[in-house]
Coordinates of N, CA and C and ligand atoms in Angstrom, one line a residue:
M106 N 0.8 -1.2 0.0 CA 0.0 0.0 0.0 C 0.9 1.2 0.0
A107 N 0.5 2.2 -0.8 CA 1.4 3.4 -0.9 C 0.8 4.5 -1.7
L108 N 1.5 5.6 -1.7 CA 1.1 6.8 -2.4 C 1.8 6.8 -3.8
H109 N 1.1 6.8 -4.9 CA 1.8 6.8 -6.2 C 1.6 8.2 -6.8
L110 N 2.7 8.9 -7.0 CA 2.6 10.3 -7.6 C 3.0 10.2 -9.0
I111 N 2.2 10.7 -9.9 CA 2.5 10.8 -11.4 C 2.8 12.2 -11.8
N112 N 3.9 12.4 -12.5 CA 4.3 13.8 -13.0 C 4.6 14.8 -11.9
V113 N 4.9 14.3 -10.7 CA 5.2 15.2 -9.6 C 6.7 15.3 -9.5
E114 N 7.2 16.6 -9.9 CA 8.7 16.7 -9.9 C 9.2 17.0 -8.5
E115 N 8.5 17.8 -7.7 CA 9.0 18.2 -6.4 C 7.9 17.8 -5.4
S116 N 8.2 16.9 -4.5 CA 7.1 16.7 -3.5 C 7.6 17.2 -2.2
G117 N 6.7 17.9 -1.5 CA 7.1 18.6 -0.2 C 6.5 18.0 1.0
T118 N 6.2 18.9 2.0 CA 5.8 18.3 3.3 C 4.3 17.8 3.2
D119 N 3.5 18.4 2.3 CA 2.1 17.9 2.2 C 2.1 16.5 1.6
E120 N 2.9 16.3 0.6 CA 3.0 15.0 0.0 C 3.6 13.9 1.0
A121 N 4.5 14.4 1.8 CA 5.1 13.5 2.8 C 4.1 13.1 3.8
E122 N 3.3 14.1 4.2 CA 2.2 13.8 5.2 C 1.2 12.8 4.6
L123 N 0.9 13.0 3.4 CA -0.1 12.1 2.7 C 0.5 10.7 2.6
S124 N 1.8 10.6 2.3 CA 2.4 9.3 2.1 C 2.4 8.6 3.5
R125 N 2.6 9.3 4.6 CA 2.6 8.7 5.9 C 1.2 8.2 6.2
F126 N 0.2 9.0 5.8 CA -1.2 8.7 6.0 C -1.6 7.4 5.2
C127 N -1.1 7.3 4.0 CA -1.4 6.0 3.2 C -0.8 4.8 3.9
D128 N 0.5 5.0 4.4 CA 1.1 3.9 5.1 C 0.3 3.5 6.3
E129 N -0.1 4.5 7.1 CA -0.8 4.2 8.4 C -2.1 3.5 8.1
F130 N -2.9 4.0 7.1 CA -4.2 3.4 6.9 C -4.3 2.4 5.7
K131 N -3.1 2.0 5.3 CA -2.9 0.9 4.3 C -3.8 1.3 3.1
L132 N -3.5 2.5 2.6 CA -4.3 2.9 1.4 C -3.4 3.0 0.2
D133 N -3.9 2.6 -1.0 CA -3.2 2.7 -2.2 C -3.8 3.9 -3.0
L134 N -3.1 5.0 -3.1 CA -3.6 6.2 -3.8 C -2.8 6.5 -5.0
T135 N -3.4 6.9 -6.1 CA -2.7 7.4 -7.2 C -3.1 8.9 -7.5
V136 N -2.2 9.8 -7.4 CA -2.4 11.2 -7.5 C -1.5 11.7 -8.7
E137 N -2.2 12.4 -9.7 CA -1.4 12.8 -10.8 C -1.4 14.3 -10.9
Y138 N -0.3 14.9 -11.3 CA -0.2 16.4 -11.5 C -0.4 16.6 -13.0
K139 N -1.5 17.4 -13.3 CA -1.8 17.6 -14.7 C -2.5 19.0 -14.8
G140 N -2.1 19.8 -15.8 CA -2.8 21.0 -16.0 C -2.8 22.0 -14.8
G141 N -1.7 21.9 -14.0 CA -1.5 22.8 -12.9 C -2.2 22.4 -11.6
Q142 N -2.7 21.1 -11.6 CA -3.3 20.7 -10.3 C -3.3 19.2 -10.2
Y143 N -3.6 18.7 -9.0 CA -3.6 17.3 -8.7 C -5.0 16.7 -9.0
W144 N -4.9 15.4 -9.6 CA -6.0 14.6 -9.9 C -6.0 13.3 -9.1
L145 N -7.0 13.0 -8.5 CA -7.1 11.8 -7.7 C -7.7 10.7 -8.6
H146 N -7.0 9.6 -8.8 CA -7.5 8.5 -9.6 C -8.5 7.7 -8.8
S147 N -9.5 7.2 -9.5 CA -10.5 6.4 -8.9 C -10.0 4.9 -8.8
D148 N -10.6 4.2 -7.9 CA -10.2 2.8 -7.8 C -10.9 2.0 -9.0
V149 N -11.9 2.6 -9.6 CA -12.5 2.0 -10.8 C -11.9 2.6 -12.0
E150 N -11.2 1.8 -12.8 CA -10.4 2.2 -13.9 C -11.1 3.1 -14.9
R151 N -12.3 2.8 -15.3 CA -13.0 3.5 -16.3 C -13.5 4.9 -15.9
E152 N -13.4 5.2 -14.5 CA -13.9 6.5 -14.1 C -12.8 7.6 -14.2
R153 N -13.2 8.7 -14.7 CA -12.3 9.9 -14.8 C -11.8 10.3 -13.5
P154 N -10.5 10.7 -13.4 CA -10.0 11.1 -12.1 C -10.8 12.4 -11.6
I155 N -10.7 12.7 -10.3 CA -11.4 13.9 -9.8 C -10.4 14.9 -9.4
S156 N -10.8 16.2 -9.6 CA -10.0 17.3 -9.2 C -10.9 18.5 -8.8
I157 N -10.2 19.6 -8.5 CA -11.0 20.7 -8.1 C -10.7 21.8 -9.1
E158 N -11.6 22.1 -10.0 CA -11.3 23.1 -11.1 C -11.9 24.4 -10.6
I159 N -11.2 25.1 -9.8 CA -11.7 26.3 -9.1 C -12.2 27.4 -10.1
D160 N -11.3 27.9 -11.0 CA -11.7 29.0 -11.8 C -12.9 28.7 -12.7
Q161 N -12.8 27.4 -13.3 CA -13.9 27.0 -14.2 C -15.2 27.0 -13.4
E162 N -15.2 26.5 -12.2 CA -16.4 26.3 -11.4 C -17.0 27.7 -11.0
L163 N -16.1 28.7 -10.7 CA -16.5 30.0 -10.3 C -17.1 30.7 -11.5
H164 N -16.4 30.5 -12.7 CA -17.0 31.2 -13.9 C -18.3 30.6 -14.3
R165 N -18.5 29.3 -14.1 CA -19.8 28.6 -14.4 C -20.9 29.2 -13.5
H166 N -20.6 29.4 -12.2 CA -21.6 30.0 -11.3 C -21.9 31.4 -11.7
E167 N -20.8 32.2 -12.1 CA -21.0 33.6 -12.5 C -21.9 33.7 -13.7
E168 N -21.7 32.8 -14.7 CA -22.6 32.8 -15.9 C -24.0 32.5 -15.5
Y169 N -24.1 31.5 -14.6 CA -25.5 31.1 -14.2 C -26.2 32.3 -13.5
F170 N -25.5 33.0 -12.6 CA -26.2 34.1 -11.9 C -26.4 35.3 -12.7
K171 N -25.9 35.3 -14.0 CA -26.3 36.4 -14.9 C -27.7 36.2 -15.4
R172 N -28.1 34.9 -15.4 CA -29.4 34.6 -15.9 C -30.5 34.3 -14.8
S173 N -30.0 34.0 -13.6 CA -30.9 33.6 -12.6 C -30.6 34.4 -11.3
S174 N -31.7 34.7 -10.5 CA -31.5 35.5 -9.3 C -30.9 34.7 -8.2
I175 N -29.9 35.3 -7.6 CA -29.2 34.7 -6.4 C -30.2 34.4 -5.3
H176 N -31.2 35.3 -5.2 CA -32.2 35.1 -4.1 C -33.2 33.9 -4.3
K177 N -33.1 33.4 -5.5 CA -34.0 32.2 -5.7 C -33.3 30.9 -5.3
E178 N -32.0 31.0 -5.1 CA -31.2 29.8 -4.8 C -31.6 29.3 -3.4
L179 N -31.9 28.0 -3.3 CA -32.3 27.4 -2.0 C -31.2 27.6 -1.0
V180 N -30.0 27.3 -1.4 CA -28.9 27.4 -0.4 C -28.6 28.8 0.0
A181 N -28.9 29.8 -0.9 CA -28.7 31.2 -0.6 C -29.6 31.6 0.6
R182 N -30.9 31.1 0.5 CA -31.9 31.4 1.5 C -31.5 30.6 2.8
A183 N -31.0 29.4 2.6 CA -30.7 28.6 3.8 C -29.5 29.3 4.6
I184 N -28.5 29.8 3.9 CA -27.4 30.4 4.7 C -27.7 31.8 5.1
G185 N -28.8 32.4 4.8 CA -29.2 33.7 5.3 C -28.9 34.9 4.4
I186 N -28.8 34.7 3.1 CA -28.7 35.8 2.2 C -30.0 36.5 2.1
K187 N -30.0 37.8 2.3 CA -31.3 38.6 2.2 C -30.9 39.9 1.6
G188 N -31.6 40.4 0.5 CA -31.3 41.6 -0.1 C -29.8 41.7 -0.3
P189 N -29.2 42.9 0.1 CA -27.7 43.0 -0.2 C -26.9 42.3 0.9
F190 N -27.5 41.8 1.9 CA -26.7 41.2 3.0 C -26.1 39.9 2.6
R191 N -24.8 39.7 2.8 CA -24.1 38.5 2.6 C -23.4 38.0 3.9
P192 N -23.9 36.9 4.4 CA -23.3 36.4 5.7 C -21.8 36.0 5.5
R193 N -21.1 36.1 6.6 CA -19.7 35.6 6.7 C -19.9 34.1 7.0
V194 N -19.4 33.2 6.2 CA -19.7 31.8 6.3 C -18.5 31.0 6.8
L195 N -18.7 30.1 7.8 CA -17.7 29.2 8.2 C -18.1 27.8 7.7
D196 N -17.4 27.3 6.7 CA -17.7 26.0 6.1 C -16.8 25.0 6.8
L197 N -17.5 24.2 7.6 CA -16.7 23.2 8.5 C -16.2 22.0 7.7
S198 N -16.7 21.8 6.5 CA -16.4 20.6 5.8 C -16.2 20.9 4.3
A199 N -15.0 21.4 4.0 CA -14.8 22.0 2.6 C -14.9 20.9 1.5
G200 N -14.4 19.7 1.8 CA -14.4 18.6 0.8 C -13.8 19.1 -0.6
L201 N -14.5 18.9 -1.6 CA -14.0 19.3 -2.9 C -14.4 20.7 -3.3
L202 N -14.7 21.5 -2.3 CA -15.0 23.0 -2.4 C -16.3 23.3 -3.1
G203 N -17.1 22.3 -3.4 CA -18.3 22.6 -4.2 C -19.2 23.7 -3.5
D204 N -19.5 23.5 -2.3 CA -20.3 24.5 -1.6 C -19.6 25.8 -1.3
T205 N -18.3 25.6 -0.9 CA -17.5 26.8 -0.7 C -17.5 27.8 -1.9
L206 N -17.3 27.2 -3.1 CA -17.2 28.0 -4.3 C -18.5 28.7 -4.6
L207 N -19.6 27.9 -4.3 CA -20.9 28.5 -4.5 C -21.1 29.7 -3.6
F208 N -20.7 29.6 -2.3 CA -20.9 30.7 -1.4 C -20.1 31.9 -1.9
L209 N -18.9 31.7 -2.4 CA -18.0 32.8 -2.9 C -18.8 33.4 -4.1
A210 N -19.3 32.6 -5.0 CA -20.0 33.1 -6.2 C -21.3 33.9 -5.7
L211 N -21.8 33.6 -4.6 CA -23.0 34.3 -4.1 C -22.6 35.6 -3.4
G212 N -21.3 35.8 -3.3 CA -20.7 37.1 -2.8 C -20.4 37.0 -1.3
C213 N -20.3 35.8 -0.7 CA -20.0 35.7 0.7 C -18.5 35.6 1.0
E214 N -18.1 36.1 2.2 CA -16.8 35.8 2.6 C -16.8 34.4 3.3
V215 N -15.8 33.6 3.0 CA -15.9 32.2 3.5 C -14.6 31.8 4.2
L216 N -14.7 31.1 5.3 CA -13.6 30.5 6.0 C -13.9 29.0 5.9
A217 N -13.0 28.3 5.2 CA -13.3 26.9 4.9 C -12.3 26.0 5.6
L218 N -12.8 24.9 6.2 CA -11.9 24.0 6.9 C -12.0 22.6 6.3
E219 N -10.8 21.9 6.2 CA -10.8 20.5 5.8 C -9.7 19.8 6.6
R220 N -10.1 18.7 7.2 CA -9.1 18.0 8.0 C -8.3 16.9 7.3
H221 N -8.9 16.4 6.2 CA -8.3 15.2 5.7 C -7.0 15.5 4.8
P222 N -5.9 14.9 5.1 CA -4.7 15.3 4.4 C -4.8 15.2 2.8
L223 N -5.5 14.2 2.4 CA -5.6 14.0 0.9 C -6.4 15.1 0.3
V224 N -7.6 15.4 0.9 CA -8.5 16.4 0.4 C -7.8 17.8 0.5
S225 N -7.2 18.0 1.6 CA -6.5 19.2 1.9 C -5.4 19.5 0.8
L226 N -4.7 18.4 0.5 CA -3.6 18.6 -0.5 C -4.3 18.9 -1.9
L227 N -5.4 18.3 -2.2 CA -6.0 18.6 -3.5 C -6.5 20.1 -3.5
I228 N -7.0 20.5 -2.4 CA -7.4 22.0 -2.3 C -6.3 22.9 -2.4
K229 N -5.2 22.6 -1.6 CA -4.1 23.6 -1.6 C -3.5 23.7 -3.0
K230 N -3.3 22.6 -3.7 CA -2.7 22.6 -5.1 C -3.6 23.4 -6.0
A231 N -4.9 23.1 -5.9 CA -5.9 23.8 -6.8 C -5.9 25.3 -6.5
L232 N -5.8 25.7 -5.3 CA -5.8 27.1 -4.9 C -4.5 27.8 -5.5
L233 N -3.4 27.1 -5.5 CA -2.1 27.7 -6.0 C -2.3 28.2 -7.4
N234 N -3.1 27.5 -8.2 CA -3.1 27.8 -9.6 C -4.4 28.6 -10.0
A235 N -5.3 28.9 -9.0 CA -6.5 29.5 -9.3 C -6.3 31.0 -9.2
K236 N -7.1 31.8 -10.1 CA -6.9 33.2 -10.2 C -8.1 34.0 -10.0
H237 N -9.3 33.4 -9.9 CA -10.5 34.2 -9.9 C -10.6 35.2 -8.8
P238 N -11.0 36.5 -9.1 CA -11.0 37.5 -8.1 C -11.8 37.2 -6.8
A239 N -12.9 36.3 -7.0 CA -13.7 36.0 -5.8 C -12.9 35.3 -4.7
L240 N -11.7 34.7 -5.1 CA -10.9 34.0 -4.1 C -10.3 34.9 -3.0
A241 N -10.3 36.2 -3.3 CA -9.9 37.2 -2.3 C -10.7 37.1 -1.0
K242 N -11.9 36.5 -1.1 CA -12.8 36.4 0.0 C -12.7 35.0 0.7
L243 N -11.7 34.2 0.3 CA -11.6 32.8 0.8 C -10.4 32.7 1.7
T244 N -10.6 32.1 2.9 CA -9.5 31.6 3.7 C -9.7 30.1 3.9
F245 N -8.6 29.4 3.5 CA -8.7 27.9 3.7 C -7.8 27.5 4.8
I246 N -8.3 26.7 5.7 CA -7.4 26.2 6.8 C -7.5 24.6 6.8
N247 N -6.4 24.0 6.9 CA -6.3 22.5 6.9 C -6.3 22.2 8.4
E248 N -7.6 22.0 9.0 CA -7.7 21.7 10.4 C -9.0 21.0 10.7
D249 N -9.0 20.4 11.8 CA -10.3 19.7 12.2 C -11.2 20.8 12.8
A250 N -12.5 20.7 12.4 CA -13.4 21.7 12.8 C -13.6 21.8 14.3
G251 N -13.7 20.5 14.9 CA -13.9 20.5 16.3 C -12.9 21.3 17.1
H252 N -11.6 21.2 16.6 CA -10.5 21.9 17.2 C -10.6 23.4 16.9
F253 N -10.8 23.7 15.6 CA -10.8 25.1 15.2 C -11.9 25.9 15.9
L254 N -13.0 25.3 16.1 CA -14.2 26.0 16.8 C -13.8 26.5 18.2
E255 N -12.8 25.9 18.8 CA -12.4 26.4 20.1 C -11.8 27.8 20.0
S256 N -11.3 28.2 18.8 CA -10.8 29.6 18.7 C -11.9 30.6 18.6
K257 N -13.1 30.2 18.6 CA -14.3 31.1 18.6 C -14.3 32.1 17.4
P258 N -14.3 31.6 16.2 CA -14.3 32.6 15.1 C -15.6 33.3 15.0
Q259 N -15.5 34.6 14.6 CA -16.7 35.4 14.4 C -17.3 35.3 13.1
V260 N -18.4 34.6 13.0 CA -19.1 34.4 11.7 C -20.6 34.5 11.9
D261 N -21.3 34.7 10.7 CA -22.8 34.8 10.8 C -23.4 33.4 10.7
T262 N -22.8 32.6 9.8 CA -23.4 31.3 9.5 C -22.4 30.2 9.5
I263 N -22.7 29.1 10.2 CA -21.9 27.9 10.2 C -22.5 26.9 9.3
Y264 N -21.8 26.3 8.4 CA -22.3 25.4 7.4 C -21.6 24.1 7.6
F265 N -22.3 23.0 7.6 CA -21.7 21.7 7.9 C -22.4 20.6 6.9
D266 N -21.5 19.9 6.2 CA -21.9 18.9 5.2 C -21.1 17.7 5.4
P267 N -21.3 16.9 6.6 CA -20.5 15.8 6.9 C -20.9 14.6 6.1
M268 N -20.0 13.6 6.0 CA -20.3 12.3 5.3 C -20.9 11.5 6.4
F269 N -22.1 11.6 6.6 CA -22.8 11.0 7.8 C -24.0 10.2 7.3
E270 N -23.9 8.9 7.3 CA -25.0 8.1 6.8 C -26.0 7.8 7.9
D271 N -27.3 7.8 7.6 CA -28.3 7.4 8.6 C -28.4 5.9 8.6
A272 N -29.1 5.4 9.6 CA -29.1 4.0 9.8 C -29.6 3.2 8.5
N273 N -30.4 3.8 7.7 CA -30.9 3.1 6.5 C -29.9 3.2 5.4
G274 N -28.8 3.9 5.6 CA -27.8 4.1 4.5 C -28.4 4.7 3.3
K275 N -29.3 5.7 3.5 CA -30.1 6.2 2.3 C -29.4 7.2 1.5
S276 N -28.2 7.6 1.9 CA -27.5 8.7 1.2 C -26.8 8.2 0.0
A277 N -27.5 7.9 -1.1 CA -26.8 7.4 -2.3 C -25.8 8.4 -2.8
P278 N -24.5 8.0 -2.8 CA -23.5 9.0 -3.1 C -23.3 9.2 -4.6
R279 N -22.9 10.5 -4.9 CA -22.5 10.8 -6.3 C -21.1 10.1 -6.5
K280 N -20.6 10.2 -7.7 CA -19.4 9.5 -8.0 C -18.3 10.0 -7.1
E281 N -18.2 11.4 -7.0 CA -17.1 12.0 -6.1 C -17.2 11.5 -4.7
M282 N -18.5 11.4 -4.2 CA -18.7 11.0 -2.9 C -18.4 9.5 -2.7
R283 N -18.6 8.7 -3.7 CA -18.3 7.3 -3.6 C -16.8 7.1 -3.5
I284 N -16.0 7.9 -4.3 CA -14.6 7.9 -4.2 C -14.1 8.4 -2.9
F285 N -14.7 9.4 -2.4 CA -14.4 10.0 -1.1 C -14.6 9.0 0.0
R286 N -15.8 8.3 -0.1 CA -16.1 7.3 1.0 C -15.1 6.2 1.0
H287 N -14.6 5.9 -0.2 CA -13.6 4.8 -0.3 C -12.3 5.2 0.4
F288 N -11.9 6.5 0.2 CA -10.7 6.9 0.8 C -10.8 7.5 2.2
I289 N -12.0 8.1 2.4 CA -12.1 8.9 3.7 C -13.0 8.2 4.7
G290 N -14.0 7.5 4.3 CA -14.9 6.9 5.2 C -15.9 7.9 5.7
S291 N -16.6 7.6 6.8 CA -17.6 8.4 7.3 C -17.1 9.4 8.4
D292 N -17.8 10.5 8.5 CA -17.4 11.4 9.6 C -18.2 11.1 10.9
H293 N -17.7 10.1 11.6 CA -18.4 9.5 12.7 C -18.6 10.5 13.9
D294 N -17.8 11.6 13.9 CA -17.9 12.6 15.0 C -18.8 13.7 14.6
A295 N -19.6 13.6 13.6 CA -20.5 14.7 13.1 C -21.4 15.3 14.2
K296 N -21.9 14.4 15.0 CA -22.8 15.0 16.0 C -22.1 15.8 17.1
S297 N -20.9 15.4 17.4 CA -20.1 16.1 18.4 C -19.7 17.4 17.8
V298 N -19.3 17.4 16.5 CA -18.9 18.7 15.9 C -20.1 19.7 15.8
F299 N -21.3 19.1 15.6 CA -22.5 19.9 15.6 C -22.7 20.6 17.0
E300 N -22.5 19.8 18.0 CA -22.7 20.4 19.4 C -21.7 21.5 19.6
K301 N -20.5 21.3 19.2 CA -19.4 22.3 19.4 C -19.8 23.6 18.6
A302 N -20.3 23.4 17.3 CA -20.6 24.5 16.4 C -21.8 25.3 17.1
K303 N -22.7 24.6 17.7 CA -23.9 25.2 18.3 C -23.4 26.2 19.4
R304 N -22.4 25.8 20.1 CA -22.0 26.6 21.3 C -21.4 27.9 20.8
L305 N -21.0 28.0 19.5 CA -20.4 29.3 19.0 C -21.5 30.4 19.0
G306 N -22.8 30.0 19.0 CA -23.9 31.0 19.0 C -23.9 31.8 17.8
A307 N -23.6 31.3 16.6 CA -23.8 32.0 15.4 C -25.3 32.2 15.1
K308 N -25.6 33.2 14.2 CA -27.0 33.4 13.8 C -27.6 32.1 13.3
R309 N -26.9 31.4 12.5 CA -27.4 30.2 11.8 C -26.4 29.1 11.8
L310 N -26.9 27.9 12.0 CA -26.1 26.7 11.8 C -26.9 25.9 10.7
V311 N -26.2 25.6 9.6 CA -26.9 24.9 8.5 C -26.3 23.6 8.3
V312 N -27.1 22.5 8.3 CA -26.6 21.2 8.0 C -27.2 20.7 6.7
K313 N -26.3 20.3 5.8 CA -26.8 19.7 4.5 C -26.9 18.2 4.6
R314 N -28.1 17.7 4.2 CA -28.4 16.3 4.3 C -29.0 15.8 3.0
P315 N -28.8 14.5 2.6 CA -29.6 14.0 1.5 C -31.1 14.1 1.9
K316 N -31.9 14.4 0.8 CA -33.3 14.8 1.1 C -34.1 13.9 2.1
H317 N -34.0 12.6 1.9 CA -34.8 11.8 2.7 C -34.1 11.2 4.0
S318 N -32.9 11.6 4.3 CA -32.2 11.0 5.4 C -32.6 11.7 6.7
I319 N -32.3 11.0 7.8 CA -32.7 11.5 9.1 C -31.8 12.8 9.4
A320 N -32.3 13.6 10.3 CA -31.6 14.8 10.7 C -30.4 14.4 11.6
L321 N -29.4 15.3 11.7 CA -28.2 15.0 12.5 C -28.6 15.0 14.0
T322 N -29.6 15.8 14.3 CA -30.0 15.9 15.7 C -31.5 16.1 15.8
S323 N -32.0 15.9 17.0 CA -33.5 16.0 17.1 C -34.0 17.4 17.4
E324 N -33.0 18.4 17.4 CA -33.4 19.8 17.6 C -34.3 20.3 16.5
E325 N -35.1 21.3 16.9 CA -36.0 21.8 15.9 C -35.3 22.7 14.8
A326 N -35.6 22.4 13.6 CA -34.9 23.1 12.5 C -35.9 23.6 11.5
V327 N -35.5 24.6 10.7 CA -36.3 25.1 9.6 C -35.7 24.3 8.4
T328 N -36.5 23.7 7.6 CA -35.9 22.9 6.5 C -36.1 23.5 5.2
F329 N -35.1 23.4 4.3 CA -35.2 23.9 2.9 C -35.0 22.7 2.0
L330 N -36.1 22.3 1.3 CA -36.0 21.0 0.5 C -35.7 21.3 -0.9
G331 N -34.7 20.6 -1.4 CA -34.3 20.7 -2.9 C -34.7 19.4 -3.5
K332 N -34.2 19.1 -4.7 CA -34.6 17.9 -5.4 C -33.9 16.7 -4.8
A333 N -32.7 16.8 -4.4 CA -32.0 15.6 -3.8 C -31.4 16.0 -2.4
T334 N -31.4 17.3 -2.1 CA -30.8 17.8 -0.9 C -31.7 18.5 0.0
R335 N -31.4 18.4 1.3 CA -32.2 19.2 2.3 C -31.2 20.0 3.1
Y336 N -31.6 21.2 3.5 CA -30.8 22.0 4.4 C -31.6 22.2 5.7
D337 N -31.0 21.7 6.8 CA -31.7 21.9 8.1 C -31.0 23.1 8.7
V338 N -31.8 24.1 9.0 CA -31.3 25.4 9.5 C -31.7 25.5 10.9
Y339 N -30.7 25.6 11.8 CA -30.9 25.8 13.2 C -30.6 27.3 13.5
L340 N -31.6 28.0 14.0 CA -31.5 29.5 14.1 C -31.2 29.9 15.6
G341 N -30.2 30.7 15.7 CA -29.9 31.3 17.1 C -29.7 30.2 18.1
V342 N -29.0 29.1 17.7 CA -28.8 28.0 18.7 C -27.6 28.2 19.6
R343 N -27.6 27.6 20.8 CA -26.5 27.7 21.7 C -26.3 26.4 22.4
Ligands
SAM48 C1 -19.5 15.4 2.2 S1 -17.9 16.1 2.1 C2 -18.1 17.8 1.9 C3 -18.4 18.2 0.5 C4 -18.4 19.7 0.2 N1 -19.5 20.3 0.9 C5 -18.5 20.0 -1.2 O1 -19.5 20.6 -1.7 O2 -17.5 19.6 -2.0 C6 -17.3 16.1 3.8 C7 -15.9 16.6 3.9 O3 -15.8 17.3 5.2 C8 -14.6 16.9 5.8 N2 -14.9 16.9 7.3 C9 -15.8 16.3 7.9 N3 -15.8 16.6 9.2 C10 -14.8 17.5 9.4 C11 -14.3 18.1 10.5 N4 -14.8 17.9 11.8 N5 -13.3 19.0 10.3 C12 -12.8 19.2 9.1 N6 -13.2 18.6 8.0 C13 -14.2 17.7 8.1 C14 -14.3 15.5 5.3 O4 -13.0 15.1 5.5 C15 -14.8 15.6 3.9 O5 -13.8 16.0 3.0

């Protein structure tokens, strides 16, 4: 079991950390450097490798919002965007930056956290080569959210999208999530992170869930239902 790097001329401390991680958890990972960023190869050969194409994704959102109102977006309402107000968002689970980039495109300032060394490496490399002006509003930190929350960051909205399956295992994963699950597993501490996030006393705590799955907690939430996704919004919690 090992880390296989393709086209990587210089590997630094991040790669060394990832290599140690592969040894510890007996993982076989293939990561390729191509077009200015890292691509994670799937364990299924015919599947295209995954990467984080930041500038392309931000431009795609930008084009979309030229045609459609930001205020109609379900997630925009869930995180508390109203009129010209844009919340400062703490994204506890950056993953492949899908939601983080959407928040930036919506005009929010975002503090994004990711604890996994593999995912964090993909993010850092992708950020090095990204140039979109919206990135001026992003701070990325490679840290565990439970730990980071102890520093009591000042934010309006806390957003949490853990890989947390309910007992029925109803959260059918997208391809990226399937690959993620293979390498990363489940976020078993999601409930305890939620409790810590609650104690921060932000205006909103938003938890993203697959539409039909159980809530992370029994506390009362306002729900925003999409086609496949649900946002459980906990208001003024402590
Ligand atoms: C379902 S994915 C998030 C997907 C992301 N919202 C997106 O749109 O790409 C969950 C990610 O959150 C990270 N994560 C979960 N719990 C975390 C925690 N307590 N601290 C930091 N990262 C965490 C996992 O390592 C994983 O990469």
